[in-house]
């Protein structure tokens, strides 16, 4: 059996695993040979594949996996860290022994001091001299001070060494976790028709590796502040805890999802049936009774559900002097990006340089692309929620690659705005980001009418409430602004509640079946726009309606 050194050359990272490719070359004589590749991590055994090239007539006969047992982790970096941790623990034990010895000596000194009452008897009987007593007390005092200083010094040393041990343990846990020091080994049987060099390529899938996208969005406005440009940096965050370091490897990031079966899920029939209530209980349980008798329980739950539904329907979120010799003019450094490969339904980003990613389960950043994209601005407000106007950028993905869903850091004219989530965006598709509140657009929503007609018997005891609202938008900026105002009308969820919309001026640009209204208009500098609408709510007197403004 011959041991073959096959370092990692290529790594393709998926969303929840990674494909590792190793290569190694060995010179062999003609005949059958057994090659062993040691120190492999715990990988998915069924994923092991072997390929290679050598002299004409070379055949790969078999590929197998075996266990390799180790008393210590075989990785040099982890062994060094473990040895350092063991040395610190030994030093702690030595400090503890010194503390115990010092404690025994202080106990002996304390016991010796308790015998000082016998000195008076010795002086009276002429067995001791005054100088002897003075020397004894001086010795006791000096020794007590020295011991106190030594105890404080040892305590500080113990504290610091414990902090070092904790730090090394955290580092070891981050790099190794609770992984066993045992590893796997691949055994490859080959047959060479003639002597020569054989290059083996070994690949396998490992878990505990993943990547996810992240974005850096830097927005610059044009002078009219209605359009601008975006510098978007597309970054892949790679992390792994596979137990082996990816050193100087060719890295690729794939959007394929090998964990999902390539089979269409079976669709079951969709049945509707009549609800059959359970048989009544003879004795209600205390918990059920408490729930039923809670005052306002059902109404309170309905109010919360109605409010939550109404809020989600709205859909608006806060989201010099030149030196004498000529000096080369510095130019901005270029960013190394990845090449994009479309493979069937997946996209693979090939990082254009060798990278090092340790097995520490922390994200490591690699740049995928940097693109300059066009964008347009508008100013959006939902005054029913808050009377603020949010600057929104609509960005068009003019690049040739898909932008995956991920977190983005937003900058406007170099100032950090915040973070947001970017949806998956295909080439030529638009996505939107919010850039903060613009105080130059003032908006106000007010209730201008509320009239109640309590009704009578001739009117079938119908209670009618009329509401009228006015929205005022004023542009205090020095140029035109594209404004988007969002508001809503009430929607009934009960057959005995009727809603009649009387007037909406001006008519909304968009209006949905759930009565979400959107007005889009351009407001000139120092311009003002008013929006008014009126509706009537009808219901019987015995019905308590939830959701109406007071």
Short mmCIF file of C-alpha atoms in Angstrom, two decimals:
data_model
loop_
_atom_site.label_atom_id
_atom_site.label_comp_id
_atom_site.label_asym_id
_atom_site.label_seq_id
_atom_site.Cartn_x
_atom_site.Cartn_y
_atom_site.Cartn_z
CA UNK A 1 0.00 0.00 0.00
CA UNK A 2 1.29 3.45 -0.94
CA UNK A 3 0.25 6.62 0.86
CA UNK A 4 -0.57 9.49 -1.48
CA UNK A 5 -0.50 13.16 -0.56
CA UNK A 6 -3.52 14.73 -2.29
CA UNK A 7 -4.09 18.33 -1.12
CA UNK A 8 -7.37 20.15 -1.67
CA UNK A 9 -7.40 21.95 -5.01
CA UNK A 10 -11.04 22.87 -5.76
CA UNK A 11 -14.03 23.58 -3.51
CA UNK A 12 -17.60 24.17 -4.68
CA UNK A 13 -19.79 25.48 -1.87
CA UNK A 14 -23.57 25.00 -1.85
CA UNK A 15 -26.14 26.39 0.54
CA UNK A 16 -25.66 23.57 3.09
CA UNK A 17 -22.62 21.52 2.00
CA UNK A 18 -19.48 21.59 -0.14
CA UNK A 19 -17.88 19.46 -2.84
CA UNK A 20 -14.17 18.91 -2.13
CA UNK A 21 -11.75 17.92 -4.89
CA UNK A 22 -8.23 16.66 -4.07
CA UNK A 23 -5.43 15.88 -6.51
CA UNK A 24 -2.14 14.07 -6.07
CA UNK A 25 0.51 12.50 -8.32
CA UNK A 26 2.64 9.41 -7.67
CA UNK A 27 5.11 7.35 -9.75
CA UNK A 28 4.19 3.66 -9.90
CA UNK A 29 5.50 0.53 -11.53
CA UNK A 30 3.35 -1.61 -13.77
CA UNK A 31 0.80 -3.80 -11.99
CA UNK A 32 -1.90 -3.43 -9.34
CA UNK A 33 -1.47 -0.89 -6.56
CA UNK A 34 -3.42 0.22 -3.51
CA UNK A 35 -3.32 3.96 -2.82
CA UNK A 36 -4.36 5.35 0.56
CA UNK A 37 -5.30 8.99 1.10
CA UNK A 38 -5.31 9.73 4.84
CA UNK A 39 -6.62 12.48 7.11
CA UNK A 40 -9.96 12.99 5.42
CA UNK A 41 -12.84 14.57 7.36
CA UNK A 42 -16.17 12.91 8.04
CA UNK A 43 -17.82 13.18 4.62
CA UNK A 44 -20.90 11.66 2.98
CA UNK A 45 -19.54 8.22 2.10
CA UNK A 46 -21.82 7.64 -0.87
CA UNK A 47 -20.47 10.81 -2.48
CA UNK A 48 -16.86 9.57 -2.78
CA UNK A 49 -15.68 9.53 -6.39
CA UNK A 50 -12.27 8.81 -7.91
CA UNK A 51 -10.86 9.66 -11.32
CA UNK A 52 -7.39 9.95 -12.71
CA UNK A 53 -5.00 9.79 -15.60
CA UNK A 54 -1.82 7.86 -16.19
CA UNK A 55 -0.08 5.69 -18.78
CA UNK A 56 -2.20 4.10 -21.47
CA UNK A 57 -4.21 1.18 -20.16
CA UNK A 58 -4.50 2.49 -16.58
CA UNK A 59 -7.67 1.33 -14.78
CA UNK A 60 -9.28 2.27 -11.47
CA UNK A 61 -10.45 -1.01 -9.96
CA UNK A 62 -12.14 0.01 -6.71
CA UNK A 63 -12.71 2.90 -4.33
CA UNK A 64 -13.40 2.28 -0.64
CA UNK A 65 -13.54 4.20 2.65
CA UNK A 66 -12.00 3.12 5.95
CA UNK A 67 -11.70 4.66 9.42
CA UNK A 68 -8.42 6.14 10.66
CA UNK A 69 -8.21 6.32 14.46
CA UNK A 70 -6.07 8.97 16.14
CA UNK A 71 -5.28 9.76 19.76
CA UNK A 72 -4.93 13.43 18.80
CA UNK A 73 -6.31 15.46 15.95
CA UNK A 74 -3.98 15.04 12.95
CA UNK A 75 -4.21 18.69 11.85
CA UNK A 76 -1.06 20.59 12.82
CA UNK A 77 -2.94 23.80 13.66
CA UNK A 78 -5.31 22.03 16.04
CA UNK A 79 -2.50 20.02 17.65
CA UNK A 80 -0.53 23.20 18.31
CA UNK A 81 -3.61 24.76 19.89
CA UNK A 82 -4.28 21.67 22.02
CA UNK A 83 -0.65 21.54 23.19
CA UNK A 84 -0.78 25.22 24.15
CA UNK A 85 -3.99 24.58 26.09
CA UNK A 86 -2.45 21.60 27.92
CA UNK A 87 0.62 23.69 28.82
CA UNK A 88 -1.62 26.42 30.26
CA UNK A 89 -3.53 23.86 32.31
CA UNK A 90 -0.25 22.45 33.68
CA UNK A 91 0.87 25.96 34.62
CA UNK A 92 -2.46 26.42 36.41
CA UNK A 93 -1.85 23.25 38.40
CA UNK A 94 1.60 24.51 39.43
CA UNK A 95 0.10 27.81 40.56
CA UNK A 96 -2.54 25.90 42.51
CA UNK A 97 0.22 23.86 44.23
CA UNK A 98 2.05 27.08 45.16
CA UNK A 99 -1.18 28.53 46.54
CA UNK A 100 -1.75 25.40 48.65
CA UNK A 101 1.83 25.52 49.98
CA UNK A 102 1.49 29.21 50.85
CA UNK A 103 -1.82 28.52 52.57
CA UNK A 104 -0.18 25.80 54.75
CA UNK A 105 2.67 28.16 55.71
CA UNK A 106 0.23 30.94 56.69
CA UNK A 107 -1.72 28.44 58.78
CA UNK A 108 1.52 27.39 60.55
CA UNK A 109 2.47 31.04 61.12
CA UNK A 110 -0.97 31.76 62.57
CA UNK A 111 -0.67 28.80 64.91
CA UNK A 112 2.80 30.00 65.99
CA UNK A 113 1.42 33.47 66.72
CA UNK A 114 -1.26 32.01 68.99
CA UNK A 115 1.52 30.71 71.29
CA UNK A 116 2.85 34.22 71.92
CA UNK A 117 0.92 34.37 75.26
CA UNK A 118 3.53 32.01 76.66
CA UNK A 119 6.20 34.68 76.15
CA UNK A 120 5.07 36.65 79.22
CA UNK A 121 5.49 33.54 81.37
CA UNK A 122 8.95 32.97 79.89
CA UNK A 123 10.01 36.56 80.60
CA UNK A 124 8.74 36.35 84.17
CA UNK A 125 10.63 33.13 84.80
CA UNK A 126 13.77 34.48 83.15
CA UNK A 127 13.65 31.91 80.38
CA UNK A 128 13.46 34.57 77.60
CA UNK A 129 14.96 37.97 77.02
CA UNK A 130 13.05 41.06 75.79
CA UNK A 131 15.20 41.11 72.62
CA UNK A 132 14.08 37.59 71.84
CA UNK A 133 10.44 38.65 71.98
CA UNK A 134 11.07 41.73 69.85
CA UNK A 135 12.92 39.68 67.22
CA UNK A 136 10.12 37.08 67.16
CA UNK A 137 7.36 39.66 66.64
CA UNK A 138 9.40 41.41 63.93
CA UNK A 139 9.86 38.08 62.13
CA UNK A 140 6.14 37.32 62.41
CA UNK A 141 5.18 40.74 61.02
CA UNK A 142 7.60 40.63 58.07
CA UNK A 143 6.66 37.07 57.18
CA UNK A 144 2.94 37.86 57.30
CA UNK A 145 3.41 40.82 54.95
CA UNK A 146 5.48 38.74 52.52
CA UNK A 147 2.91 35.96 52.54
CA UNK A 148 0.05 38.40 51.91
CA UNK A 149 1.88 39.91 48.94
CA UNK A 150 2.70 36.45 47.59
CA UNK A 151 -0.95 35.35 47.95
CA UNK A 152 -2.21 38.40 46.05
CA UNK A 153 0.37 37.87 43.31
CA UNK A 154 -0.59 34.20 42.95
CA UNK A 155 -4.27 35.11 42.84
CA UNK A 156 -3.66 37.57 39.99
CA UNK A 157 -1.54 35.03 38.11
CA UNK A 158 -4.27 32.41 38.56
CA UNK A 159 -6.89 34.84 37.26
CA UNK A 160 -4.85 35.69 34.15
CA UNK A 161 -3.97 32.08 33.34
CA UNK A 162 -7.64 31.10 33.68
CA UNK A 163 -8.54 33.83 31.19
CA UNK A 164 -5.90 32.47 28.79
CA UNK A 165 -7.31 28.95 29.20
CA UNK A 166 -10.84 30.17 28.51
CA UNK A 167 -9.68 32.00 25.37
CA UNK A 168 -7.84 28.92 24.05
CA UNK A 169 -10.83 26.70 24.80
CA UNK A 170 -13.14 29.05 22.88
CA UNK A 171 -10.73 29.10 19.95
CA UNK A 172 -10.41 25.31 19.99
CA UNK A 173 -14.18 24.89 20.21
CA UNK A 174 -14.70 27.27 17.29
CA UNK A 175 -12.22 25.40 15.11
CA UNK A 176 -12.98 21.85 16.20
CA UNK A 177 -16.29 21.83 18.09
CA UNK A 178 -17.06 18.43 19.55
CA UNK A 179 -15.54 16.63 16.59
CA UNK A 180 -13.72 13.37 17.24
CA UNK A 181 -9.98 13.22 16.43
CA UNK A 182 -10.69 10.18 14.23
CA UNK A 183 -10.66 10.69 10.48
CA UNK A 184 -11.52 8.78 7.33
CA UNK A 185 -9.18 7.38 4.71
CA UNK A 186 -9.88 6.60 1.05
CA UNK A 187 -8.39 3.46 -0.47
CA UNK A 188 -8.14 3.37 -4.27
CA UNK A 189 -7.09 0.25 -6.17
CA UNK A 190 -5.60 0.86 -9.61
CA UNK A 191 -3.96 -1.24 -12.31
CA UNK A 192 -1.17 0.20 -14.50
CA UNK A 193 -0.33 -1.50 -17.76
CA UNK A 194 3.08 0.17 -17.70
CA UNK A 195 5.17 2.20 -15.28
CA UNK A 196 4.63 5.94 -15.10
CA UNK A 197 3.09 8.84 -13.22
CA UNK A 198 -0.51 8.51 -12.10
CA UNK A 199 -2.54 11.58 -11.12
CA UNK A 200 -5.51 10.80 -8.84
CA UNK A 201 -8.52 13.10 -8.47
CA UNK A 202 -10.67 12.39 -5.43
CA UNK A 203 -13.95 14.20 -4.68
CA UNK A 204 -16.52 13.98 -1.89
CA UNK A 205 -19.30 16.00 -0.23
CA UNK A 206 -18.96 17.36 3.31
CA UNK A 207 -21.57 18.93 5.55
CA UNK A 208 -21.06 21.93 7.88
CA UNK A 209 -20.21 24.21 4.99
CA UNK A 210 -22.38 26.91 3.45
CA UNK A 211 -22.49 30.29 1.77
CA UNK A 212 -24.99 33.12 1.52
CA UNK A 213 -25.05 36.40 -0.42
CA UNK A 214 -24.60 39.86 1.03
CA UNK A 215 -24.70 43.25 -0.68
CA UNK A 216 -23.18 46.67 -0.32
CA UNK A 217 -25.47 49.25 -2.01
CA UNK A 218 -24.00 52.74 -2.47
CA UNK A 219 -26.44 55.24 -3.95
CA UNK A 220 -25.48 58.57 -5.51
CA UNK A 221 -28.15 61.12 -6.53
CA UNK A 222 -28.02 63.22 -9.66
CA UNK A 223 -28.48 66.96 -9.35
CA UNK A 224 -32.25 66.84 -9.90
CA UNK A 225 -32.52 64.18 -7.12
CA UNK A 226 -35.07 62.22 -9.16
CA UNK A 227 -32.55 59.74 -10.60
CA UNK A 228 -29.12 58.46 -9.73
CA UNK A 229 -26.59 55.64 -9.96
CA UNK A 230 -25.92 52.68 -7.69
CA UNK A 231 -22.61 50.93 -7.10
CA UNK A 232 -23.62 47.46 -5.96
CA UNK A 233 -21.03 45.05 -4.57
CA UNK A 234 -22.16 41.42 -4.58
CA UNK A 235 -20.38 39.46 -1.83
CA UNK A 236 -20.42 35.77 -0.95
CA UNK A 237 -20.10 34.95 2.76
CA UNK A 238 -18.51 31.50 3.11
CA UNK A 239 -18.19 29.57 6.36
CA UNK A 240 -17.20 26.03 7.14
CA UNK A 241 -16.54 23.72 10.08
CA UNK A 242 -15.59 20.58 8.19
CA UNK A 243 -12.47 19.87 10.22
CA UNK A 244 -10.02 20.66 7.42
CA UNK A 245 -8.57 23.95 6.27
CA UNK A 246 -9.18 25.05 2.70
CA UNK A 247 -5.79 26.49 1.87
CA UNK A 248 -4.91 28.09 -1.46
CA UNK A 249 -7.93 26.53 -3.18
CA UNK A 250 -9.94 27.43 -6.26
CA UNK A 251 -13.34 28.41 -4.86
CA UNK A 252 -16.74 28.31 -6.57
CA UNK A 253 -20.12 29.27 -5.10
CA UNK A 254 -23.14 27.44 -6.50
CA UNK A 255 -26.85 28.18 -6.23
CA UNK A 256 -27.71 24.49 -6.78
CA UNK A 257 -29.53 22.73 -3.95
CA UNK A 258 -28.38 19.10 -3.93
CA UNK A 259 -30.29 18.42 -0.70
CA UNK A 260 -33.62 18.64 -2.56
CA UNK A 261 -34.76 15.52 -4.39
CA UNK A 262 -35.04 15.87 -8.16
CA UNK A 263 -38.61 14.54 -8.06
CA UNK A 264 -41.77 16.60 -8.38
CA UNK A 265 -43.78 16.36 -5.11
CA UNK A 266 -47.01 14.41 -5.45
CA UNK A 267 -50.08 16.68 -5.30
CA UNK A 268 -52.91 15.36 -3.14
CA UNK A 269 -56.60 16.14 -3.76
CA UNK A 270 -58.02 19.20 -1.97
CA UNK A 271 -61.15 18.24 -0.04
CA UNK A 272 -63.75 20.49 1.59
CA UNK A 273 -66.17 19.18 4.16
CA UNK A 274 -68.63 20.45 6.74
CA UNK A 275 -67.32 21.06 10.21
CA UNK A 276 -68.72 18.65 12.78
CA UNK A 277 -68.49 20.03 16.33
CA UNK A 278 -67.19 17.68 19.00
CA UNK A 279 -69.71 16.24 21.48
CA UNK A 280 -70.29 18.52 24.49
CA UNK A 281 -68.38 17.70 27.64
CA UNK A 282 -70.40 16.76 30.71
CA UNK A 283 -68.18 18.87 33.01
CA UNK A 284 -66.21 21.80 31.65
CA UNK A 285 -62.56 21.80 32.62
CA UNK A 286 -61.35 24.75 34.76
CA UNK A 287 -58.99 25.89 32.01
CA UNK A 288 -61.78 25.90 29.37
CA UNK A 289 -64.17 27.67 31.72
CA UNK A 290 -61.63 30.34 32.51
CA UNK A 291 -61.12 30.94 28.82
CA UNK A 292 -64.84 31.25 28.12
CA UNK A 293 -65.59 33.54 31.05
CA UNK A 294 -62.68 35.94 30.51
CA UNK A 295 -64.32 39.36 30.04
CA UNK A 296 -63.99 40.61 26.50
CA UNK A 297 -61.84 37.61 25.53
CA UNK A 298 -63.46 36.93 22.16
CA UNK A 299 -63.84 40.59 21.28
CA UNK A 300 -60.26 41.29 22.28
CA UNK A 301 -58.95 38.40 20.16
CA UNK A 302 -61.05 39.56 17.20
CA UNK A 303 -59.77 43.10 17.59
CA UNK A 304 -56.18 41.92 17.58
CA UNK A 305 -56.73 39.73 14.52
CA UNK A 306 -58.51 42.54 12.68
CA UNK A 307 -55.81 45.04 13.50
CA UNK A 308 -53.03 42.64 12.46
CA UNK A 309 -54.77 41.87 9.18
CA UNK A 310 -55.46 45.50 8.44
CA UNK A 311 -51.85 46.47 9.17
CA UNK A 312 -50.40 43.76 6.94
CA UNK A 313 -52.78 44.64 4.11
CA UNK A 314 -51.34 48.13 4.01
CA UNK A 315 -47.99 46.61 3.02
CA UNK A 316 -45.86 49.65 3.86
CA UNK A 317 -42.66 48.94 5.86
CA UNK A 318 -40.07 50.83 7.35
CA UNK A 319 -37.84 49.39 5.58
CA UNK A 320 -1.75 70.81 -4.48
CA UNK A 321 1.44 71.71 -5.06
CA UNK A 322 3.14 69.29 -7.48
CA UNK A 323 6.60 68.13 -6.42
CA UNK A 324 9.49 68.86 -8.73
CA UNK A 325 9.92 65.24 -9.94
CA UNK A 326 6.89 63.69 -11.67
CA UNK A 327 4.89 61.43 -9.36
CA UNK A 328 2.51 58.76 -10.70
CA UNK A 329 -1.11 59.70 -10.06
CA UNK A 330 -2.73 57.11 -7.74
CA UNK A 331 -5.73 55.34 -9.25
CA UNK A 332 -8.49 53.51 -7.38
CA UNK A 333 -7.72 49.85 -6.79
CA UNK A 334 -9.78 47.44 -8.83
CA UNK A 335 -11.85 44.74 -7.14
CA UNK A 336 -11.22 41.09 -7.98
CA UNK A 337 -14.59 39.58 -8.91
CA UNK A 338 -15.91 36.17 -9.92
CA UNK A 339 -16.84 34.76 -13.29
CA UNK A 340 -20.40 33.53 -13.72
CA UNK A 341 -21.28 30.13 -15.18
CA UNK A 342 -24.83 28.98 -15.92
CA UNK A 343 -25.13 25.23 -15.47
CA UNK A 344 -28.69 24.11 -16.18
CA UNK A 345 -30.92 25.48 -13.42
CA UNK A 346 -28.02 26.64 -11.22
CA UNK A 347 -25.54 29.48 -11.32
CA UNK A 348 -21.91 28.98 -10.32
CA UNK A 349 -19.70 31.92 -9.33
CA UNK A 350 -16.01 31.09 -9.86
CA UNK A 351 -13.81 33.23 -7.65
CA UNK A 352 -10.95 34.45 -9.79
CA UNK A 353 -8.19 33.86 -7.24
CA UNK A 354 -6.97 31.30 -4.73
CA UNK A 355 -8.47 31.67 -1.25
CA UNK A 356 -7.84 30.38 2.27
CA UNK A 357 -10.83 29.52 4.45
CA UNK A 358 -10.09 27.96 7.86
CA UNK A 359 -12.43 25.53 9.59
CA UNK A 360 -13.59 28.04 12.20
CA UNK A 361 -17.34 28.33 11.38
CA UNK A 362 -17.09 32.09 10.92
CA UNK A 363 -18.10 33.97 7.73
CA UNK A 364 -15.33 34.85 5.29
CA UNK A 365 -16.02 37.41 2.60
CA UNK A 366 -15.25 36.98 -1.08
CA UNK A 367 -16.35 39.45 -3.76
CA UNK A 368 -18.52 38.03 -6.52
CA UNK A 369 -19.26 41.12 -8.61
CA UNK A 370 -19.33 44.89 -8.58
CA UNK A 371 -21.88 46.54 -10.88
CA UNK A 372 -23.04 50.07 -11.66
CA UNK A 373 -26.84 50.10 -11.89
CA UNK A 374 -29.31 52.88 -12.76
CA UNK A 375 -32.01 53.92 -10.32
CA UNK A 376 -34.93 56.32 -10.01
CA UNK A 377 -36.28 57.94 -6.84
CA UNK A 378 -39.72 58.62 -5.48
CA UNK A 379 -41.09 59.64 -2.10
CA UNK A 380 -43.52 57.27 -0.41
CA UNK A 381 -45.81 57.82 2.55
CA UNK A 382 -48.63 56.00 4.33
CA UNK A 383 -50.02 58.75 6.59
CA UNK A 384 -52.53 56.39 8.21
CA UNK A 385 -49.50 54.78 9.91
CA UNK A 386 -47.08 57.69 10.22
CA UNK A 387 -46.86 61.14 8.74
CA UNK A 388 -43.33 60.73 7.35
CA UNK A 389 -42.15 60.54 3.76
CA UNK A 390 -39.61 57.87 2.86
CA UNK A 391 -37.12 58.23 0.02
CA UNK A 392 -37.28 55.10 -2.13
CA UNK A 393 -34.89 54.00 -4.88
CA UNK A 394 -36.07 51.72 -7.67
CA UNK A 395 -32.96 49.96 -9.01
CA UNK A 396 -32.79 48.01 -12.27
CA UNK A 397 -30.55 44.96 -12.41
CA UNK A 398 -28.77 45.61 -15.70
CA UNK A 399 -26.12 42.97 -14.98
CA UNK A 400 -26.09 39.52 -16.55
CA UNK A 401 -26.40 37.53 -13.32
CA UNK A 402 -29.19 36.80 -10.88
CA UNK A 403 -29.07 38.55 -7.53
CA UNK A 404 -30.01 36.08 -4.82
CA UNK A 405 -32.04 37.00 -1.75
CA UNK A 406 -29.80 38.46 0.94
CA UNK A 407 -29.06 41.25 3.39
CA UNK A 408 -27.79 44.61 2.09
CA UNK A 409 -26.04 47.54 3.73
CA UNK A 410 -27.35 50.81 2.29
CA UNK A 411 -25.29 53.99 1.84
CA UNK A 412 -26.61 57.29 0.44
CA UNK A 413 -23.96 59.76 -0.73
CA UNK A 414 -21.40 58.00 1.45
CA UNK A 415 -23.56 58.09 4.61
CA UNK A 416 -24.70 54.81 6.16
CA UNK A 417 -28.49 54.50 6.09
CA UNK A 418 -29.16 51.01 7.44
CA UNK A 419 -29.75 47.45 6.34
CA UNK A 420 -32.49 45.85 4.29
CA UNK A 421 -33.31 42.61 2.50
CA UNK A 422 -32.96 42.34 -1.28
CA UNK A 423 -35.29 39.87 -2.96
CA UNK A 424 -34.08 37.47 -5.64
CA UNK A 425 -33.78 39.62 -8.74
CA UNK A 426 -33.32 38.37 -12.29
CA UNK A 427 -31.46 40.35 -14.97
CA UNK A 428 -33.50 43.38 -16.15
CA UNK A 429 -35.78 43.06 -13.09
CA UNK A 430 -36.27 45.92 -10.65
CA UNK A 431 -35.95 45.94 -6.87
CA UNK A 432 -36.59 48.68 -4.35
CA UNK A 433 -34.71 49.93 -1.29
CA UNK A 434 -35.65 52.65 1.17
CA UNK A 435 -33.07 55.32 1.94
CA UNK A 436 -34.53 57.09 4.97
CA UNK A 437 -36.97 59.90 5.77
CA UNK A 438 -36.99 63.11 3.72
CA UNK A 439 -38.13 66.07 5.83
CA UNK A 440 -38.60 68.32 2.80
CA UNK A 441 -41.92 66.59 2.04
CA UNK A 442 -44.58 67.28 4.66
CA UNK A 443 -47.74 65.19 4.79
CA UNK A 444 -50.75 65.38 7.09
CA UNK A 445 -53.83 63.16 7.37
CA UNK A 446 -56.80 64.49 9.37
CA UNK A 447 -60.38 63.51 10.11
CA UNK A 448 -62.50 66.40 8.85
CA UNK A 449 -65.96 64.93 9.46
CA UNK A 450 -67.59 62.34 11.68
CA UNK A 451 -71.39 62.30 11.71
CA UNK A 452 -73.59 59.70 13.44
CA UNK A 453 -77.18 58.94 12.41
CA UNK A 454 -78.56 56.64 15.11
CA UNK A 455 -81.58 55.65 13.03
CA UNK A 456 -85.13 54.69 14.15
CA UNK A 457 -87.69 51.98 13.62
CA UNK A 458 -88.70 53.39 10.24
CA UNK A 459 -85.07 53.11 9.15
CA UNK A 460 -84.90 49.47 10.29
CA UNK A 461 -82.90 50.54 13.34
CA UNK A 462 -79.76 51.08 11.18
CA UNK A 463 -76.93 53.15 12.62
CA UNK A 464 -75.02 55.21 10.02
CA UNK A 465 -71.61 56.81 10.66
CA UNK A 466 -70.07 59.12 8.06
CA UNK A 467 -66.31 59.64 7.97
CA UNK A 468 -64.33 62.12 5.84
CA UNK A 469 -60.53 62.39 5.67
CA UNK A 470 -58.20 64.90 4.07
CA UNK A 471 -54.53 64.24 3.19
CA UNK A 472 -52.36 67.29 2.48
CA UNK A 473 -48.93 66.91 0.84
CA UNK A 474 -46.56 69.90 0.53
CA UNK A 475 -43.20 69.93 -1.27
CA UNK A 476 -40.71 72.26 0.45
CA UNK A 477 -37.81 71.10 -1.76
CA UNK A 478 -36.32 73.25 -4.53
CA UNK A 479 -37.21 70.82 -7.34
CA UNK A 480 -39.99 68.53 -8.46
CA UNK A 481 -40.70 65.38 -6.47
CA UNK A 482 -42.41 62.15 -7.50
CA UNK A 483 -44.86 61.39 -4.71
CA UNK A 484 -46.57 58.11 -3.81
CA UNK A 485 -49.34 58.24 -1.18
CA UNK A 486 -50.84 55.02 0.19
CA UNK A 487 -54.05 54.84 2.22
CA UNK A 488 -56.96 52.47 2.73
CA UNK A 489 -60.69 52.27 3.18
CA UNK A 490 -62.36 49.90 5.65
CA UNK A 491 -63.34 46.42 4.43
CA UNK A 492 -66.23 44.58 6.03
CA UNK A 493 -65.81 41.07 7.35
CA UNK A 494 -69.43 40.66 8.46
CA UNK A 495 -72.63 40.52 6.39
CA UNK A 496 -74.46 42.92 8.74
CA UNK A 497 -71.82 45.65 8.31
CA UNK A 498 -72.19 47.71 5.13
CA UNK A 499 -69.67 50.21 3.80
CA UNK A 500 -70.62 52.78 1.17
CA UNK A 501 -67.88 54.83 -0.44
CA UNK A 502 -69.27 58.24 -1.42
CA UNK A 503 -66.45 60.37 -2.86
CA UNK A 504 -62.70 60.04 -3.52
CA UNK A 505 -61.03 63.14 -4.96
CA UNK A 506 -58.85 62.88 -6.91
CA UNK A 507 -59.43 59.23 -7.92
CA UNK A 508 -56.54 56.97 -6.89
CA UNK A 509 -54.06 55.76 -9.47
CA UNK A 510 -54.43 52.23 -8.13
CA UNK A 511 -57.15 50.61 -6.05
CA UNK A 512 -57.28 46.96 -5.00
CA UNK A 513 -60.22 44.76 -4.05
CA UNK A 514 -59.14 45.08 -0.40
CA UNK A 515 -59.46 48.88 -0.76
CA UNK A 516 -55.77 49.73 -0.73
CA UNK A 517 -55.50 53.06 -2.58
CA UNK A 518 -52.35 54.50 -4.17
CA UNK A 519 -51.97 58.00 -5.60
CA UNK A 520 -48.95 58.80 -7.81
CA UNK A 521 -48.24 62.36 -8.88
CA UNK A 522 -45.41 64.82 -9.41
CA UNK A 523 -45.37 67.77 -7.04
CA UNK A 524 -43.51 70.94 -8.14
CA UNK A 525 -41.31 72.95 -5.82
CA UNK A 526 -43.43 74.58 -3.09
CA UNK A 527 -46.44 72.76 -4.53
CA UNK A 528 -49.31 71.27 -2.55
CA UNK A 529 -51.77 68.45 -3.24
CA UNK A 530 -54.95 67.64 -1.29
CA UNK A 531 -56.71 64.27 -1.27
CA UNK A 532 -60.19 63.84 0.25
CA UNK A 533 -62.43 60.81 0.58
CA UNK A 534 -65.70 60.06 2.35
CA UNK A 535 -67.44 56.80 3.31
CA UNK A 536 -70.42 55.63 5.37
CA UNK A 537 -70.54 52.62 7.70
CA UNK A 538 -73.97 51.08 8.36
CA UNK A 539 -74.84 48.47 10.99
CA UNK A 540 -77.63 47.59 13.40
CA UNK A 541 -77.68 49.00 16.93
CA UNK A 542 -77.20 45.62 18.56
CA UNK A 543 -73.90 45.02 16.71
CA UNK A 544 -70.62 46.14 18.26
CA UNK A 545 -68.22 47.02 15.45
CA UNK A 546 -64.48 46.71 15.99
CA UNK A 547 -61.92 48.67 13.98
CA UNK A 548 -63.68 52.02 13.59
CA UNK A 549 -61.83 55.17 14.66
CA UNK A 550 -63.20 56.75 17.81
#
